[in-house]
PDB file of C-alpha atoms in Angstrom:
ATOM      1  CA  MET A 251      86.550 122.115 106.813  1.00 48.00           C
ATOM      2  CA  HIS A 252      85.834 118.454 106.272  1.00 47.00           C
ATOM      3  CA  TRP A 253      87.974 115.972 104.350  1.00 48.00           C
ATOM      4  CA  ASN A 254      86.221 113.542 102.040  1.00 46.00           C
ATOM      5  CA  TYR A 255      88.915 111.393 100.507  1.00 46.00           C
ATOM      6  CA  GLY A 256      87.180 109.695  97.625  1.00 42.00           C
ATOM      7  CA  LEU A 257      90.102 109.260  95.244  1.00 43.00           C
ATOM      8  CA  SER A 258      91.314 105.755  94.450  1.00 45.00           C
ATOM      9  CA  ARG A 259      94.876 104.670  94.974  1.00 49.00           C
ATOM     10  CA  LYS A 260      96.184 103.281  91.675  1.00 53.00           C
ATOM     11  CA  LYS A 261      97.606 100.265  93.498  1.00 54.00           C
ATOM     12  CA  THR A 262      94.189  99.254  94.879  1.00 56.00           C
ATOM     13  CA  GLU A 263      91.664 100.990  92.609  1.00 58.00           C
ATOM     14  CA  HIS A 264      90.151  97.740  91.290  1.00 57.00           C
ATOM     15  CA  ARG A 265      89.812  96.001  94.652  1.00 58.00           C
ATOM     16  CA  PRO A 266      86.389  96.019  96.316  1.00 55.00           C
ATOM     17  CA  LYS A 267      86.017  98.542  99.116  1.00 52.00           C
ATOM     18  CA  LEU A 268      83.492  98.591 101.915  1.00 54.00           C
ATOM     19  CA  ASN A 269      84.358 102.169 102.798  1.00 58.00           C
ATOM     20  CA  LYS A 270      84.313 104.014  99.480  1.00 63.00           C
ATOM     21  CA  PHE A 271      85.093 107.364 101.103  1.00 70.00           C
ATOM     22  CA  VAL A 272      87.276 108.246 104.044  1.00 76.00           C
ATOM     23  CA  GLU A 273      85.816 111.141 105.974  1.00 83.00           C
ATOM     24  CA  PHE A 274      87.161 113.123 108.901  1.00 85.00           C
ATOM     25  CA  ASP A 275      87.493 116.744 109.948  1.00 89.00           C
ATOM     26  CA  ILE A 276      90.618 118.551 108.814  1.00 88.00           C
ATOM     27  CA  PRO A 277      92.874 119.297 111.808  1.00 90.00           C
ATOM     28  CA  GLU A 278      93.474 123.009 112.396  1.00 90.00           C
ATOM     29  CA  GLU A 279      97.217 122.487 111.862  1.00 87.00           C
ATOM     30  CA  ALA A 280      96.623 121.348 108.279  1.00 85.00           C
ATOM     31  CA  LYS A 281      94.146 124.001 107.120  1.00 87.00           C
ATOM     32  CA  GLU A 282      96.752 126.708 106.435  1.00 84.00           C
ATOM     33  CA  ILE A 283      98.894 124.310 104.387  1.00 79.00           C
ATOM     34  CA  ILE A 284      95.900 123.012 102.435  1.00 81.00           C
ATOM     35  CA  ASN A 285      94.624 126.504 101.681  1.00 84.00           C
ATOM     36  CA  ARG A 286      98.070 127.601 100.511  1.00 80.00           C
ATOM     37  CA  TYR A 287      98.343 124.855  97.896  1.00 77.00           C
ATOM     38  CA  LYS A 288      94.716 124.090  96.991  1.00 80.00           C
ATOM     39  CA  GLY A 289      93.904 125.001  93.421  1.00 78.00           C
ATOM     40  CA  GLU A 290      90.620 126.273  92.028  1.00 82.00           C
ATOM     41  CA  ASP A 291      89.735 122.674  91.146  1.00 78.00           C
ATOM     42  CA  GLY A 292      89.959 121.708  94.828  1.00 78.00           C
ATOM     43  CA  PHE A 293      93.124 119.620  94.419  1.00 74.00           C
ATOM     44  CA  ILE A 294      96.476 120.209  96.094  1.00 71.00           C
ATOM     45  CA  THR A 295      98.932 121.557  93.531  1.00 69.00           C
ATOM     46  CA  LEU A 296     102.552 122.158  94.488  1.00 64.00           C
ATOM     47  CA  THR A 297     103.719 123.533  91.152  1.00 63.00           C
ATOM     48  CA  LYS A 298     101.883 125.010  88.190  1.00 59.00           C
ATOM     49  CA  TYR A 299     103.227 122.161  86.050  1.00 56.00           C
ATOM     50  CA  GLN A 300     102.007 119.380  88.326  1.00 58.00           C
ATOM     51  CA  LYS A 301      99.058 117.374  87.052  1.00 55.00           C
ATOM     52  CA  LYS A 302      96.973 115.003  89.137  1.00 55.00           C
ATOM     53  CA  SER A 303      98.157 111.972  87.190  1.00 57.00           C
ATOM     54  CA  TYR A 304     101.814 112.878  87.739  1.00 64.00           C
ATOM     55  CA  CYS A 305     101.627 113.203  91.523  1.00 64.00           C
ATOM     56  CA  HIS A 306     103.622 110.030  92.243  1.00 68.00           C
ATOM     57  CA  TYR A 307     106.260 111.003  89.678  1.00 73.00           C
ATOM     58  CA  PHE A 308     106.503 114.502  91.153  1.00 72.00           C
ATOM     59  CA  PHE A 309     107.119 113.217  94.681  1.00 72.00           C
ATOM     60  CA  ASN A 310     109.473 110.414  93.639  1.00 74.00           C
ATOM     61  CA  LYS A 311     111.578 112.847  91.619  1.00 78.00           C
ATOM     62  CA  ASN A 312     111.633 115.494  94.348  1.00 79.00           C
ATOM     63  CA  MET A 313     111.785 113.263  97.442  1.00 81.00           C
ATOM     64  CA  PRO A 314     115.531 113.777  98.086  1.00 85.00           C
ATOM     65  CA  LYS A 315     115.099 117.566  97.963  1.00 84.00           C
ATOM     66  CA  ILE A 316     112.017 117.448 100.204  1.00 81.00           C
ATOM     67  CA  ALA A 317     113.870 115.237 102.691  1.00 83.00           C
ATOM     68  CA  GLU A 318     116.847 117.595 102.749  1.00 87.00           C
ATOM     69  CA  LEU A 319     114.657 120.675 103.258  1.00 83.00           C
ATOM     70  CA  ALA A 320     112.670 118.948 106.009  1.00 81.00           C
ATOM     71  CA  GLY A 321     115.778 117.540 107.705  1.00 85.00           C
ATOM     72  CA  ILE A 322     114.483 113.974 107.425  1.00 82.00           C
ATOM     73  CA  LYS A 323     117.107 111.311 106.842  1.00 83.00           C
ATOM     74  CA  ASN A 324     115.033 108.473 105.344  1.00 80.00           C
ATOM     75  CA  LEU A 325     111.959 109.893 103.620  1.00 79.00           C
ATOM     76  CA  ILE A 326     109.823 107.776 101.336  1.00 76.00           C
ATOM     77  CA  TYR A 327     106.536 108.501  99.580  1.00 71.00           C
ATOM     78  CA  TYR A 328     104.475 106.726 102.243  1.00 75.00           C
ATOM     79  CA  SER A 329     106.377 108.105 105.272  1.00 77.00           C
ATOM     80  CA  ALA A 330     103.359 110.071 106.529  1.00 81.00           C
ATOM     81  CA  ARG A 331     101.008 107.068 106.205  1.00 86.00           C
ATOM     82  CA  LYS A 332     103.486 104.762 107.913  1.00 88.00           C
ATOM     83  CA  SER A 333     104.255 107.249 110.693  1.00 89.00           C
ATOM     84  CA  PHE A 334     100.593 108.022 111.341  1.00 92.00           C
ATOM     85  CA  SER A 335      99.735 104.310 111.449  1.00 94.00           C
ATOM     86  CA  GLN A 336     102.486 103.514 113.930  1.00 95.00           C
ATOM     87  CA  HIS A 337     101.668 106.467 116.200  1.00 95.00           C
ATOM     88  CA  ALA A 338      97.960 105.591 116.157  1.00 96.00           C
ATOM     89  CA  PHE A 339      98.667 101.935 116.923  1.00 97.00           C
ATOM     90  CA  ASP A 340     101.046 102.893 119.759  1.00 97.00           C
ATOM     91  CA  LEU A 341      98.259 105.003 121.273  1.00 97.00           C
ATOM     92  CA  GLY A 342      95.908 102.016 121.245  1.00 96.00           C
ATOM     93  CA  ILE A 343      93.637 103.299 118.491  1.00 96.00           C
ATOM     94  CA  SER A 344      91.586 100.461 117.049  1.00 91.00           C
ATOM     95  CA  THR A 345      93.104  98.893 113.953  1.00 88.00           C
ATOM     96  CA  SER A 346      89.709  99.171 112.254  1.00 87.00           C
ATOM     97  CA  VAL A 347      89.809 102.966 112.738  1.00 91.00           C
ATOM     98  CA  ILE A 348      93.378 103.128 111.415  1.00 92.00           C
ATOM     99  CA  ASP A 349      92.342 101.021 108.402  1.00 87.00           C
ATOM    100  CA  PHE A 350      89.401 103.369 107.760  1.00 87.00           C
ATOM    101  CA  ILE A 351      91.594 106.488 107.861  1.00 89.00           C
ATOM    102  CA  LEU A 352      94.102 104.927 105.455  1.00 87.00           C
ATOM    103  CA  GLY A 353      91.351 103.867 103.067  1.00 82.00           C
ATOM    104  CA  HIS A 354      91.828 100.163 103.682  1.00 80.00           C
ATOM    105  CA  ARG A 355      89.038  97.629 103.961  1.00 72.00           C
ATOM    106  CA  VAL A 356      87.662  97.713 107.478  1.00 70.00           C
ATOM    107  CA  ASP A 357      86.579  94.072 107.463  1.00 63.00           C
ATOM    108  CA  LYS A 358      90.077  92.586 107.722  1.00 53.00           C
ATOM    109  CA  GLY A 359      90.633  90.097 110.486  1.00 59.00           C
ATOM    110  CA  GLY A 360      88.454  87.215 109.374  1.00 62.00           C
ATOM    111  CA  THR A 361      85.746  87.850 111.961  1.00 66.00           C
ATOM    112  CA  SER A 362      82.039  88.449 111.576  1.00 72.00           C
ATOM    113  CA  LEU A 363      82.278  91.302 114.088  1.00 75.00           C
ATOM    114  CA  TYR A 364      82.655  93.759 111.208  1.00 70.00           C
ATOM    115  CA  SER A 365      79.159  92.839 110.029  1.00 72.00           C
ATOM    116  CA  TYR A 366      77.829  94.493 113.187  1.00 79.00           C
ATOM    117  CA  ILE A 367      80.079  97.507 113.684  1.00 79.00           C
ATOM    118  CA  SER A 368      81.173 100.421 111.537  1.00 82.00           C
ATOM    119  CA  VAL A 369      83.798 103.096 111.799  1.00 85.00           C
ATOM    120  CA  THR A 370      82.393 106.621 111.630  1.00 88.00           C
ATOM    121  CA  PRO A 371      83.910 109.928 110.501  1.00 90.00           C
ATOM    122  CA  ILE A 372      83.715 111.111 114.145  1.00 94.00           C
ATOM    123  CA  MET A 373      85.843 108.143 115.236  1.00 94.00           C
ATOM    124  CA  ALA A 374      88.362 108.947 112.495  1.00 93.00           C
ATOM    125  CA  THR A 375      88.432 112.659 113.436  1.00 94.00           C
ATOM    126  CA  ASN A 376      89.032 111.780 117.098  1.00 96.00           C
ATOM    127  CA  ALA A 377      91.828 109.369 116.176  1.00 95.00           C
ATOM    128  CA  VAL A 378      93.607 111.945 113.982  1.00 94.00           C
ATOM    129  CA  ARG A 379      93.294 114.524 116.774  1.00 95.00           C
ATOM    130  CA  GLN A 380      94.662 112.059 119.345  1.00 96.00           C
ATOM    131  CA  VAL A 381      97.731 111.304 117.209  1.00 94.00           C
ATOM    132  CA  LEU A 382      98.420 115.000 116.536  1.00 93.00           C
ATOM    133  CA  ASP A 383      98.027 115.932 120.210  1.00 94.00           C
ATOM    134  CA  ASN A 384     100.481 113.172 121.163  1.00 93.00           C
ATOM    135  CA  LEU A 385     103.106 114.541 118.744  1.00 86.00           C
ATOM    136  CA  LYS A 386     103.144 118.053 120.244  1.00 71.00           C
TER     137      LYS A 386
END
């Protein structure tokens, strides 16, 4: 199973992107969860009433309940993104790889180096695996 994250974040949908799609292999740990909630349209659906455009509303409304069920004291919508980023950075994963995985522009930093290098899906897959292995 391969993840091709081509959806735009509403916050940044009109900004230019060098990496239009974020691609990496789905970790084994996530496949069961994805398959449980993936609808026929290929999107993750947590309730039959949830619509793609209401995803943020759904999580914002249900965040306290999700936090309580998960035993997490301070849970916010971007907790997973923030946690992943910090763990990856702590492990010494290149900031350009972290940016790629999060769907950010990979040319940040004001250097021409990014004209000569590119982040690949294999690099992203290896970074995700390294973070998950460190959390076990």
